[in-house]
PDB file of C-alpha atoms in Angstrom:
ATOM      1  CA  MET A   1     -30.830  27.347  17.693  1.00  0.00           C
ATOM      2  CA  ARG A   2     -29.280  26.708  14.267  1.00  0.00           C
ATOM      3  CA  ILE A   3     -26.016  28.549  13.730  1.00  0.00           C
ATOM      4  CA  ASP A   4     -26.226  28.259   9.931  1.00  0.00           C
ATOM      5  CA  LYS A   5     -29.490  30.272  10.032  1.00  0.00           C
ATOM      6  CA  TYR A   6     -27.594  33.318  11.272  1.00  0.00           C
ATOM      7  CA  LEU A   7     -24.224  32.809   9.559  1.00  0.00           C
ATOM      8  CA  ASP A   8     -25.679  31.929   6.137  1.00  0.00           C
ATOM      9  CA  LEU A   9     -23.551  28.788   5.863  1.00  0.00           C
ATOM     10  CA  ASN A  10     -24.443  25.963   3.513  1.00  0.00           C
ATOM     11  CA  LYS A  11     -24.220  22.315   4.493  1.00  0.00           C
ATOM     12  CA  LYS A  12     -20.773  21.832   2.949  1.00  0.00           C
ATOM     13  CA  SER A  13     -19.359  24.826   4.826  1.00  0.00           C
ATOM     14  CA  MET A  14     -20.768  23.532   8.104  1.00  0.00           C
ATOM     15  CA  GLN A  15     -19.174  20.130   7.509  1.00  0.00           C
ATOM     16  CA  SER A  16     -15.816  21.789   6.808  1.00  0.00           C
ATOM     17  CA  ILE A  17     -15.976  23.821  10.032  1.00  0.00           C
ATOM     18  CA  LEU A  18     -16.927  20.754  12.055  1.00  0.00           C
ATOM     19  CA  LEU A  19     -14.068  18.784  10.495  1.00  0.00           C
ATOM     20  CA  ILE A  20     -11.499  21.458  11.351  1.00  0.00           C
ATOM     21  CA  VAL A  21     -12.706  21.775  14.944  1.00  0.00           C
ATOM     22  CA  THR A  22     -12.773  18.035  15.617  1.00  0.00           C
ATOM     23  CA  SER A  23      -9.446  17.347  13.908  1.00  0.00           C
ATOM     24  CA  LEU A  24      -7.697  19.981  16.021  1.00  0.00           C
ATOM     25  CA  CYS A  25      -9.302  18.887  19.291  1.00  0.00           C
ATOM     26  CA  PRO A  26      -8.677  15.192  20.060  1.00  0.00           C
ATOM     27  CA  PHE A  27     -10.710  13.999  23.000  1.00  0.00           C
ATOM     28  CA  TYR A  28     -11.731  10.875  24.887  1.00  0.00           C
ATOM     29  CA  VAL A  29     -15.182   9.321  24.714  1.00  0.00           C
ATOM     30  CA  MET A  30     -16.031   6.201  26.659  1.00  0.00           C
ATOM     31  CA  SER A  31     -18.459   3.706  25.158  1.00  0.00           C
ATOM     32  CA  GLN A  32     -19.070   0.233  26.604  1.00  0.00           C
ATOM     33  CA  GLY A  33     -15.856   0.413  28.628  1.00  0.00           C
ATOM     34  CA  VAL A  34     -13.630   1.409  25.675  1.00  0.00           C
ATOM     35  CA  TYR A  35     -11.874   4.782  25.364  1.00  0.00           C
ATOM     36  CA  PHE A  36     -12.094   6.421  21.951  1.00  0.00           C
ATOM     37  CA  PRO A  37      -9.337   9.054  21.799  1.00  0.00           C
ATOM     38  CA  PHE A  38     -10.708  10.852  18.707  1.00  0.00           C
ATOM     39  CA  PRO A  39     -14.196  11.470  17.309  1.00  0.00           C
ATOM     40  CA  GLU A  40     -13.439   9.188  14.360  1.00  0.00           C
ATOM     41  CA  SER A  41     -11.645   6.450  16.361  1.00  0.00           C
ATOM     42  CA  HIS A  42     -12.334   2.779  15.681  1.00  0.00           C
ATOM     43  CA  PHE A  43     -10.902  -0.449  17.056  1.00  0.00           C
ATOM     44  CA  ILE A  44     -10.610  -3.781  15.271  1.00  0.00           C
ATOM     45  CA  GLU A  45      -8.918  -7.086  16.054  1.00  0.00           C
ATOM     46  CA  ILE A  46      -6.889  -8.713  13.281  1.00  0.00           C
ATOM     47  CA  HIS A  47      -5.129 -12.028  13.848  1.00  0.00           C
ATOM     48  CA  GLY A  48      -5.411 -11.474  17.586  1.00  0.00           C
ATOM     49  CA  VAL A  49      -3.885  -7.960  17.445  1.00  0.00           C
ATOM     50  CA  LYS A  50      -6.038  -4.967  18.419  1.00  0.00           C
ATOM     51  CA  LEU A  51      -5.621  -1.986  16.091  1.00  0.00           C
ATOM     52  CA  HIS A  52      -6.733   1.597  16.636  1.00  0.00           C
ATOM     53  CA  TYR A  53      -7.492   3.432  13.410  1.00  0.00           C
ATOM     54  CA  ARG A  54      -9.164   6.645  12.299  1.00  0.00           C
ATOM     55  CA  ARG A  55     -11.244   6.892   9.127  1.00  0.00           C
ATOM     56  CA  ILE A  56     -11.761  10.498   8.114  1.00  0.00           C
ATOM     57  CA  GLY A  57     -13.667  12.037   5.236  1.00  0.00           C
ATOM     58  CA  PRO A  58     -16.824  10.985   3.400  1.00  0.00           C
ATOM     59  CA  PRO A  59     -16.731   7.546   1.707  1.00  0.00           C
ATOM     60  CA  LEU A  60     -15.801   8.080  -1.920  1.00  0.00           C
ATOM     61  CA  PRO A  61     -17.989   6.593  -4.660  1.00  0.00           C
ATOM     62  CA  ILE A  62     -14.870   6.313  -6.840  1.00  0.00           C
ATOM     63  CA  PRO A  63     -12.090   5.359  -4.400  1.00  0.00           C
ATOM     64  CA  GLU A  64      -9.181   6.878  -6.313  1.00  0.00           C
ATOM     65  CA  LYS A  65      -8.313   9.432  -3.623  1.00  0.00           C
ATOM     66  CA  ARG A  66      -7.847   7.182  -0.610  1.00  0.00           C
ATOM     67  CA  ILE A  67      -4.755   7.775   1.509  1.00  0.00           C
ATOM     68  CA  LEU A  68      -3.204   5.540   4.161  1.00  0.00           C
ATOM     69  CA  MET A  69      -0.835   7.433   6.478  1.00  0.00           C
ATOM     70  CA  LEU A  70       1.587   5.622   8.811  1.00  0.00           C
ATOM     71  CA  HIS A  71       3.576   7.267  11.605  1.00  0.00           C
ATOM     72  CA  GLY A  72       7.134   6.714  12.805  1.00  0.00           C
ATOM     73  CA  LEU A  73       8.785   5.025  15.782  1.00  0.00           C
ATOM     74  CA  GLY A  74       7.166   5.926  19.105  1.00  0.00           C
ATOM     75  CA  ALA A  75       4.541   8.149  17.475  1.00  0.00           C
ATOM     76  CA  SER A  76       0.850   7.670  16.646  1.00  0.00           C
ATOM     77  CA  THR A  77      -1.852   9.059  14.376  1.00  0.00           C
ATOM     78  CA  ILE A  78      -1.337  12.407  16.139  1.00  0.00           C
ATOM     79  CA  SER A  79       1.700  12.940  13.862  1.00  0.00           C
ATOM     80  CA  TRP A  80      -0.612  13.637  10.917  1.00  0.00           C
ATOM     81  CA  GLN A  81      -3.052  15.879  12.794  1.00  0.00           C
ATOM     82  CA  PRO A  82      -2.183  19.164  11.027  1.00  0.00           C
ATOM     83  CA  CYS A  83      -2.639  17.543   7.588  1.00  0.00           C
ATOM     84  CA  ILE A  84      -6.071  16.021   8.124  1.00  0.00           C
ATOM     85  CA  ALA A  85      -8.420  18.934   7.475  1.00  0.00           C
ATOM     86  CA  PRO A  86      -6.578  20.302   4.393  1.00  0.00           C
ATOM     87  CA  LEU A  87      -6.465  16.853   2.749  1.00  0.00           C
ATOM     88  CA  VAL A  88     -10.128  16.105   3.392  1.00  0.00           C
ATOM     89  CA  GLN A  89     -11.065  19.520   2.050  1.00  0.00           C
ATOM     90  CA  GLN A  90      -9.236  18.545  -1.150  1.00  0.00           C
ATOM     91  CA  GLY A  91     -11.500  15.522  -1.493  1.00  0.00           C
ATOM     92  CA  PHE A  92      -9.328  12.799   0.004  1.00  0.00           C
ATOM     93  CA  GLU A  93     -10.500  10.027   2.296  1.00  0.00           C
ATOM     94  CA  ILE A  94      -7.883   9.292   4.950  1.00  0.00           C
ATOM     95  CA  LEU A  95      -7.092   6.161   6.926  1.00  0.00           C
ATOM     96  CA  LEU A  96      -4.749   6.648   9.894  1.00  0.00           C
ATOM     97  CA  VAL A  97      -3.407   3.675  11.854  1.00  0.00           C
ATOM     98  CA  ASP A  98      -1.596   3.329  15.171  1.00  0.00           C
ATOM     99  CA  LEU A  99       1.119   0.780  14.459  1.00  0.00           C
ATOM    100  CA  PRO A 100       1.490  -1.702  17.350  1.00  0.00           C
ATOM    101  CA  PRO A 101       2.805  -1.296  19.989  1.00  0.00           C
ATOM    102  CA  PHE A 102       2.322   2.470  19.685  1.00  0.00           C
ATOM    103  CA  GLY A 103      -0.597   4.838  20.024  1.00  0.00           C
ATOM    104  CA  TYR A 104      -3.779   3.161  21.176  1.00  0.00           C
ATOM    105  CA  SER A 105      -3.151  -0.105  19.373  1.00  0.00           C
ATOM    106  CA  ASP A 106      -2.084  -3.343  21.035  1.00  0.00           C
ATOM    107  CA  GLY A 107       0.868  -2.865  23.380  1.00  0.00           C
ATOM    108  CA  ARG A 108       1.169  -6.455  24.606  1.00  0.00           C
ATOM    109  CA  ARG A 109       4.435  -8.381  24.552  1.00  0.00           C
ATOM    110  CA  TYR A 110       5.551 -10.844  21.877  1.00  0.00           C
ATOM    111  CA  ILE A 111       3.702  -9.325  18.920  1.00  0.00           C
ATOM    112  CA  ASN A 112       5.641  -9.496  15.655  1.00  0.00           C
ATOM    113  CA  HIS A 113       6.633  -5.914  14.803  1.00  0.00           C
ATOM    114  CA  SER A 114       8.639  -6.531  11.626  1.00  0.00           C
ATOM    115  CA  PHE A 115       8.015  -4.323   8.613  1.00  0.00           C
ATOM    116  CA  SER A 116       6.377  -7.142   6.669  1.00  0.00           C
ATOM    117  CA  ALA A 117       4.183  -8.219   9.610  1.00  0.00           C
ATOM    118  CA  GLN A 118       2.994  -4.636  10.054  1.00  0.00           C
ATOM    119  CA  ALA A 119       2.413  -4.376   6.295  1.00  0.00           C
ATOM    120  CA  LEU A 120       0.176  -7.445   6.383  1.00  0.00           C
ATOM    121  CA  LEU A 121      -1.776  -6.024   9.327  1.00  0.00           C
ATOM    122  CA  CYS A 122      -2.402  -2.786   7.427  1.00  0.00           C
ATOM    123  CA  TRP A 123      -3.571  -4.569   4.259  1.00  0.00           C
ATOM    124  CA  LYS A 124      -5.835  -6.819   6.354  1.00  0.00           C
ATOM    125  CA  LEU A 125      -7.250  -3.690   7.996  1.00  0.00           C
ATOM    126  CA  ILE A 126      -7.949  -2.144   4.591  1.00  0.00           C
ATOM    127  CA  ASP A 127      -9.593  -5.359   3.378  1.00  0.00           C
ATOM    128  CA  SER A 128     -11.748  -5.565   6.504  1.00  0.00           C
ATOM    129  CA  VAL A 129     -12.877  -1.941   6.522  1.00  0.00           C
ATOM    130  CA  TYR A 130     -13.371  -1.310   2.799  1.00  0.00           C
ATOM    131  CA  GLN A 131     -13.992  -4.773   1.319  1.00  0.00           C
ATOM    132  CA  ASP A 132     -12.963  -3.840  -2.205  1.00  0.00           C
ATOM    133  CA  THR A 133      -9.858  -3.994  -4.383  1.00  0.00           C
ATOM    134  CA  ALA A 134      -9.226  -0.273  -4.859  1.00  0.00           C
ATOM    135  CA  SER A 135      -5.679   1.049  -5.063  1.00  0.00           C
ATOM    136  CA  TRP A 136      -4.262   3.372  -2.405  1.00  0.00           C
ATOM    137  CA  HIS A 137      -1.883   6.266  -1.952  1.00  0.00           C
ATOM    138  CA  LEU A 138       0.523   5.108   0.778  1.00  0.00           C
ATOM    139  CA  ILE A 139       2.355   7.695   2.896  1.00  0.00           C
ATOM    140  CA  GLY A 140       4.841   6.705   5.585  1.00  0.00           C
ATOM    141  CA  HIS A 141       6.938   8.796   7.947  1.00  0.00           C
ATOM    142  CA  SER A 142      10.294   7.550   9.301  1.00  0.00           C
ATOM    143  CA  MET A 143       9.715   3.917  10.391  1.00  0.00           C
ATOM    144  CA  GLY A 144       6.306   4.078   8.707  1.00  0.00           C
ATOM    145  CA  ALA A 145       8.078   4.567   5.377  1.00  0.00           C
ATOM    146  CA  ALA A 146       9.672   1.137   5.694  1.00  0.00           C
ATOM    147  CA  ILE A 147       6.249  -0.394   6.336  1.00  0.00           C
ATOM    148  CA  THR A 148       4.575   1.353   3.393  1.00  0.00           C
ATOM    149  CA  GLY A 149       7.502   0.136   1.282  1.00  0.00           C
ATOM    150  CA  ALA A 150       6.749  -3.429   2.355  1.00  0.00           C
ATOM    151  CA  MET A 151       3.055  -2.845   1.657  1.00  0.00           C
ATOM    152  CA  GLY A 152       3.844  -1.642  -1.847  1.00  0.00           C
ATOM    153  CA  ALA A 153       6.114  -4.620  -2.467  1.00  0.00           C
ATOM    154  CA  TYR A 154       3.426  -7.036  -1.265  1.00  0.00           C
ATOM    155  CA  ARG A 155       0.636  -5.507  -3.367  1.00  0.00           C
ATOM    156  CA  PRO A 156       2.179  -3.282  -6.041  1.00  0.00           C
ATOM    157  CA  VAL A 157      -0.967  -3.338  -8.189  1.00  0.00           C
ATOM    158  CA  ARG A 158      -3.023  -1.875  -5.335  1.00  0.00           C
ATOM    159  CA  THR A 159      -0.438   0.799  -4.533  1.00  0.00           C
ATOM    160  CA  LYS A 160      -1.376   3.884  -6.535  1.00  0.00           C
ATOM    161  CA  SER A 161       1.549   5.918  -5.247  1.00  0.00           C
ATOM    162  CA  LEU A 162       4.178   5.829  -2.516  1.00  0.00           C
ATOM    163  CA  THR A 163       5.367   8.796  -0.456  1.00  0.00           C
ATOM    164  CA  THR A 164       8.108   8.595   2.154  1.00  0.00           C
ATOM    165  CA  VAL A 165       8.726  11.397   4.638  1.00  0.00           C
ATOM    166  CA  ASP A 166      12.159  11.446   6.300  1.00  0.00           C
ATOM    167  CA  GLY A 167      12.261   7.652   6.052  1.00  0.00           C
ATOM    168  CA  ILE A 168      13.668   4.919   3.846  1.00  0.00           C
ATOM    169  CA  VAL A 169      12.374   1.643   2.468  1.00  0.00           C
ATOM    170  CA  PHE A 170      14.336  -1.575   2.953  1.00  0.00           C
ATOM    171  CA  ASN A 171      14.820  -4.311   0.403  1.00  0.00           C
ATOM    172  CA  GLY A 172      13.538  -7.406   2.195  1.00  0.00           C
ATOM    173  CA  GLY A 173      13.286  -6.083   5.739  1.00  0.00           C
ATOM    174  CA  LEU A 174      15.770  -4.917   8.354  1.00  0.00           C
ATOM    175  CA  TYR A 175      18.449  -7.364   9.507  1.00  0.00           C
ATOM    176  CA  ILE A 176      18.836  -7.722  13.289  1.00  0.00           C
ATOM    177  CA  PRO A 177      21.926  -9.704  14.406  1.00  0.00           C
ATOM    178  CA  LYS A 178      20.985 -12.872  16.269  1.00  0.00           C
ATOM    179  CA  SER A 179      23.454 -12.033  19.028  1.00  0.00           C
ATOM    180  CA  LEU A 180      21.649  -8.735  19.697  1.00  0.00           C
ATOM    181  CA  SER A 181      18.235 -10.418  19.683  1.00  0.00           C
ATOM    182  CA  TRP A 182      19.518 -13.037  22.140  1.00  0.00           C
ATOM    183  CA  LEU A 183      20.992 -10.385  24.445  1.00  0.00           C
ATOM    184  CA  LEU A 184      17.818  -8.290  24.479  1.00  0.00           C
ATOM    185  CA  ARG A 185      15.727 -11.299  25.492  1.00  0.00           C
ATOM    186  CA  LYS A 186      17.660 -11.752  28.745  1.00  0.00           C
ATOM    187  CA  PRO A 187      15.815 -10.770  31.943  1.00  0.00           C
ATOM    188  CA  LEU A 188      18.559  -8.332  32.974  1.00  0.00           C
ATOM    189  CA  SER A 189      18.305  -6.470  29.651  1.00  0.00           C
ATOM    190  CA  GLN A 190      14.542  -6.300  29.986  1.00  0.00           C
ATOM    191  CA  ASP A 191      14.744  -4.967  33.538  1.00  0.00           C
ATOM    192  CA  ILE A 192      17.198  -2.241  32.456  1.00  0.00           C
ATOM    193  CA  VAL A 193      15.078  -1.175  29.494  1.00  0.00           C
ATOM    194  CA  SER A 194      11.924  -1.084  31.604  1.00  0.00           C
ATOM    195  CA  LEU A 195      13.597   1.031  34.306  1.00  0.00           C
ATOM    196  CA  VAL A 196      15.281   3.452  31.893  1.00  0.00           C
ATOM    197  CA  GLY A 197      12.135   3.852  29.814  1.00  0.00           C
ATOM    198  CA  ALA A 198       9.920   4.571  32.802  1.00  0.00           C
ATOM    199  CA  ARG A 199      12.327   7.021  34.408  1.00  0.00           C
ATOM    200  CA  PHE A 200      13.906   8.864  31.503  1.00  0.00           C
ATOM    201  CA  PHE A 201      11.747   8.664  28.366  1.00  0.00           C
ATOM    202  CA  PHE A 202       8.060   8.446  29.253  1.00  0.00           C
ATOM    203  CA  ARG A 203       8.001  11.729  31.167  1.00  0.00           C
ATOM    204  CA  GLU A 204       7.102  15.248  30.110  1.00  0.00           C
ATOM    205  CA  ARG A 205      10.606  16.698  30.379  1.00  0.00           C
ATOM    206  CA  ALA A 206      12.148  13.856  28.381  1.00  0.00           C
ATOM    207  CA  MET A 207       9.416  13.983  25.744  1.00  0.00           C
ATOM    208  CA  LYS A 208       9.893  17.723  25.405  1.00  0.00           C
ATOM    209  CA  ARG A 209      13.618  17.192  24.743  1.00  0.00           C
ATOM    210  CA  LEU A 210      12.916  14.485  22.161  1.00  0.00           C
ATOM    211  CA  LEU A 211      10.328  16.581  20.337  1.00  0.00           C
ATOM    212  CA  THR A 212      12.564  19.646  20.401  1.00  0.00           C
ATOM    213  CA  SER A 213      15.166  17.610  18.554  1.00  0.00           C
ATOM    214  CA  ALA A 214      12.630  16.081  16.148  1.00  0.00           C
ATOM    215  CA  TYR A 215      10.808  19.368  15.474  1.00  0.00           C
ATOM    216  CA  GLY A 216      13.815  21.669  15.351  1.00  0.00           C
ATOM    217  CA  ARG A 217      11.870  23.939  17.722  1.00  0.00           C
ATOM    218  CA  SER A 218      10.247  23.817  21.151  1.00  0.00           C
ATOM    219  CA  PRO A 219       7.003  21.812  21.197  1.00  0.00           C
ATOM    220  CA  THR A 220       3.776  23.091  22.673  1.00  0.00           C
ATOM    221  CA  VAL A 221       2.215  21.537  25.760  1.00  0.00           C
ATOM    222  CA  GLU A 222      -0.468  19.971  23.553  1.00  0.00           C
ATOM    223  CA  GLU A 223       2.149  18.410  21.274  1.00  0.00           C
ATOM    224  CA  VAL A 224       4.029  16.913  24.220  1.00  0.00           C
ATOM    225  CA  GLN A 225       0.850  15.434  25.671  1.00  0.00           C
ATOM    226  CA  GLY A 226      -0.281  14.176  22.280  1.00  0.00           C
ATOM    227  CA  TYR A 227       2.839  12.027  22.020  1.00  0.00           C
ATOM    228  CA  LEU A 228       3.229  11.171  25.684  1.00  0.00           C
ATOM    229  CA  THR A 229      -0.301  10.064  26.613  1.00  0.00           C
ATOM    230  CA  PRO A 230      -0.467   6.830  24.566  1.00  0.00           C
ATOM    231  CA  LEU A 231       3.097   5.925  25.610  1.00  0.00           C
ATOM    232  CA  LYS A 232       1.939   5.586  29.223  1.00  0.00           C
ATOM    233  CA  LYS A 233       0.394   2.190  28.529  1.00  0.00           C
ATOM    234  CA  PRO A 234       1.605  -0.591  30.867  1.00  0.00           C
ATOM    235  CA  LYS A 235       4.942  -2.163  29.852  1.00  0.00           C
ATOM    236  CA  GLN A 236       5.330   0.148  26.866  1.00  0.00           C
ATOM    237  CA  ALA A 237       9.124   0.122  27.270  1.00  0.00           C
ATOM    238  CA  MET A 238       9.147  -3.678  27.015  1.00  0.00           C
ATOM    239  CA  SER A 239       7.244  -3.443  23.744  1.00  0.00           C
ATOM    240  CA  PHE A 240      10.051  -1.291  22.352  1.00  0.00           C
ATOM    241  CA  LEU A 241      12.402  -4.128  23.236  1.00  0.00           C
ATOM    242  CA  ASP A 242      10.319  -6.647  21.307  1.00  0.00           C
ATOM    243  CA  ILE A 243      10.751  -4.613  18.121  1.00  0.00           C
ATOM    244  CA  LEU A 244      14.441  -5.531  18.123  1.00  0.00           C
ATOM    245  CA  SER A 245      14.430  -8.857  19.919  1.00  0.00           C
ATOM    246  CA  ARG A 246      11.407 -10.738  18.568  1.00  0.00           C
ATOM    247  CA  SER A 247      10.569  -9.344  15.125  1.00  0.00           C
ATOM    248  CA  HIS A 248      10.693 -11.722  12.181  1.00  0.00           C
ATOM    249  CA  GLU A 249       9.650 -11.077   8.598  1.00  0.00           C
ATOM    250  CA  ALA A 250       6.227 -12.440   7.697  1.00  0.00           C
ATOM    251  CA  PHE A 251       7.062 -12.763   3.995  1.00  0.00           C
ATOM    252  CA  ASP A 252      10.023 -12.286   1.676  1.00  0.00           C
ATOM    253  CA  TYR A 253       9.835  -9.211  -0.496  1.00  0.00           C
ATOM    254  CA  SER A 254      11.844  -7.030  -2.822  1.00  0.00           C
ATOM    255  CA  THR A 255      11.428  -3.310  -3.345  1.00  0.00           C
ATOM    256  CA  ASN A 256      12.474  -3.761  -6.980  1.00  0.00           C
ATOM    257  CA  VAL A 257       8.749  -3.913  -7.796  1.00  0.00           C
ATOM    258  CA  LEU A 258       8.118  -0.378  -6.490  1.00  0.00           C
ATOM    259  CA  ASN A 259       7.638   1.135  -9.935  1.00  0.00           C
ATOM    260  CA  MET A 260       4.597   3.208  -9.002  1.00  0.00           C
ATOM    261  CA  PRO A 261       4.861   7.031  -8.666  1.00  0.00           C
ATOM    262  CA  PHE A 262       7.290   7.642  -5.796  1.00  0.00           C
ATOM    263  CA  LEU A 263       7.747  10.873  -3.836  1.00  0.00           C
ATOM    264  CA  ILE A 264      10.490  11.479  -1.259  1.00  0.00           C
ATOM    265  CA  ILE A 265      10.112  14.446   1.114  1.00  0.00           C
ATOM    266  CA  TRP A 266      12.800  15.374   3.633  1.00  0.00           C
ATOM    267  CA  GLY A 267      13.576  18.131   6.103  1.00  0.00           C
ATOM    268  CA  ASP A 268      16.974  19.625   5.316  1.00  0.00           C
ATOM    269  CA  LYS A 269      17.671  20.123   9.045  1.00  0.00           C
ATOM    270  CA  ASP A 270      16.855  16.540  10.038  1.00  0.00           C
ATOM    271  CA  ARG A 271      19.441  15.381  12.593  1.00  0.00           C
ATOM    272  CA  TRP A 272      17.736  12.061  13.311  1.00  0.00           C
ATOM    273  CA  LEU A 273      18.023  10.803   9.748  1.00  0.00           C
ATOM    274  CA  PRO A 274      19.977  13.283   7.568  1.00  0.00           C
ATOM    275  CA  PHE A 275      18.720  13.858   4.037  1.00  0.00           C
ATOM    276  CA  GLY A 276      21.789  12.088   2.617  1.00  0.00           C
ATOM    277  CA  ALA A 277      19.958   8.852   3.374  1.00  0.00           C
ATOM    278  CA  GLY A 278      17.172  10.033   1.090  1.00  0.00           C
ATOM    279  CA  TYR A 279      19.571  10.742  -1.757  1.00  0.00           C
ATOM    280  CA  ASN A 280      21.081   7.280  -1.324  1.00  0.00           C
ATOM    281  CA  MET A 281      17.613   5.733  -1.476  1.00  0.00           C
ATOM    282  CA  LYS A 282      16.751   7.718  -4.591  1.00  0.00           C
ATOM    283  CA  LYS A 283      19.663   6.029  -6.394  1.00  0.00           C
ATOM    284  CA  ASP A 284      17.727   2.764  -6.064  1.00  0.00           C
ATOM    285  CA  PHE A 285      14.570   4.425  -7.406  1.00  0.00           C
ATOM    286  CA  PRO A 286      15.593   6.709 -10.296  1.00  0.00           C
ATOM    287  CA  HIS A 287      11.953   7.419 -11.142  1.00  0.00           C
ATOM    288  CA  ALA A 288      11.317   8.896  -7.675  1.00  0.00           C
ATOM    289  CA  LYS A 289      11.032  12.632  -7.108  1.00  0.00           C
ATOM    290  CA  MET A 290      12.826  14.038  -4.053  1.00  0.00           C
ATOM    291  CA  TYR A 291      12.324  17.431  -2.418  1.00  0.00           C
ATOM    292  CA  LEU A 292      13.865  19.065   0.638  1.00  0.00           C
ATOM    293  CA  ILE A 293      11.870  21.386   2.893  1.00  0.00           C
ATOM    294  CA  PRO A 294      14.156  24.243   4.039  1.00  0.00           C
ATOM    295  CA  GLY A 295      14.359  24.671   7.790  1.00  0.00           C
ATOM    296  CA  ALA A 296      12.383  21.503   8.578  1.00  0.00           C
ATOM    297  CA  ALA A 297      13.734  18.796  10.856  1.00  0.00           C
ATOM    298  CA  HIS A 298      12.486  15.189  11.204  1.00  0.00           C
ATOM    299  CA  VAL A 299       8.716  15.771  11.113  1.00  0.00           C
ATOM    300  CA  PRO A 300       8.017  18.370   8.390  1.00  0.00           C
ATOM    301  CA  MET A 301       4.331  17.399   8.098  1.00  0.00           C
ATOM    302  CA  GLU A 302       3.857  18.822  11.627  1.00  0.00           C
ATOM    303  CA  THR A 303       6.243  21.759  11.695  1.00  0.00           C
ATOM    304  CA  HIS A 304       6.030  22.854   8.030  1.00  0.00           C
ATOM    305  CA  THR A 305       2.574  21.612   7.130  1.00  0.00           C
ATOM    306  CA  GLN A 306       1.843  24.006   4.271  1.00  0.00           C
ATOM    307  CA  GLU A 307       5.206  23.406   2.596  1.00  0.00           C
ATOM    308  CA  PHE A 308       4.645  19.672   2.982  1.00  0.00           C
ATOM    309  CA  LEU A 309       1.171  19.832   1.436  1.00  0.00           C
ATOM    310  CA  ASP A 310       2.415  22.054  -1.392  1.00  0.00           C
ATOM    311  CA  LEU A 311       4.694  19.178  -2.419  1.00  0.00           C
ATOM    312  CA  LEU A 312       2.259  16.359  -1.703  1.00  0.00           C
ATOM    313  CA  LEU A 313      -0.953  17.594  -3.329  1.00  0.00           C
ATOM    314  CA  PRO A 314       0.401  18.215  -6.873  1.00  0.00           C
ATOM    315  CA  PHE A 315       2.040  14.787  -6.755  1.00  0.00           C
TER     316      PHE A 315
END
């Protein structure tokens, strides 16, 4: 029985309804022994690193409205879930990526997690999936902002615009003292991190506390599970350790070349990274536009989605 026969819906309306339903209801499908956490999930291996990505929206004949969206530390593509349907309905094609070791991407030890290494992975993913030289709108939240900054510095011509959400870009990567890297590589440090992570962070009660702080409100059960489920991969805590102990920049870069349109969005109640950091960053990029979202904490695209989109779409 065709539902559009009785509801008088055209093909475009049916596609919009299907998009909204599937974007709000992530699920698991198993095909040839691989779990696909979302209807639009894909996996690809780049330089020996397995990436999970989601490509959403119809392929655009003129690829001027492509968006790459990168999440923050410990998160995954689920961070952008509330934004997906509204952006696609506005004609955008979206590429979401789980940055290793998070989400459903590679969680193995000893992968280079530096900003520049992650930036190269994302550009290689774009090259592999799209096989053209189109420019992109890059959007990064928290840690993801630093990676989109490195992406823009590596390929400024192919960066149509840059948007950072409660996150800053670094000029040439983030410096980690050698003494700290050495200490974190010791077996005792690794045992402590593994034990603490398993017992105190990767559990529902702990995740609820973290999200309450990040959201500025109590999270729903679905939100807690959305963040917690991919963090239950084996040795996930040890992968966190590698971010600090074994990351090294894949290329030298300077953010002085980030002259493309630049938008800075921040929650004015962010306790994780107060908006003063955004104002300090804006001093380095006078051409950037910065806006605060009243009442929002660290993840305004989830908690204040409409206000976030009202700033993003005109830009």
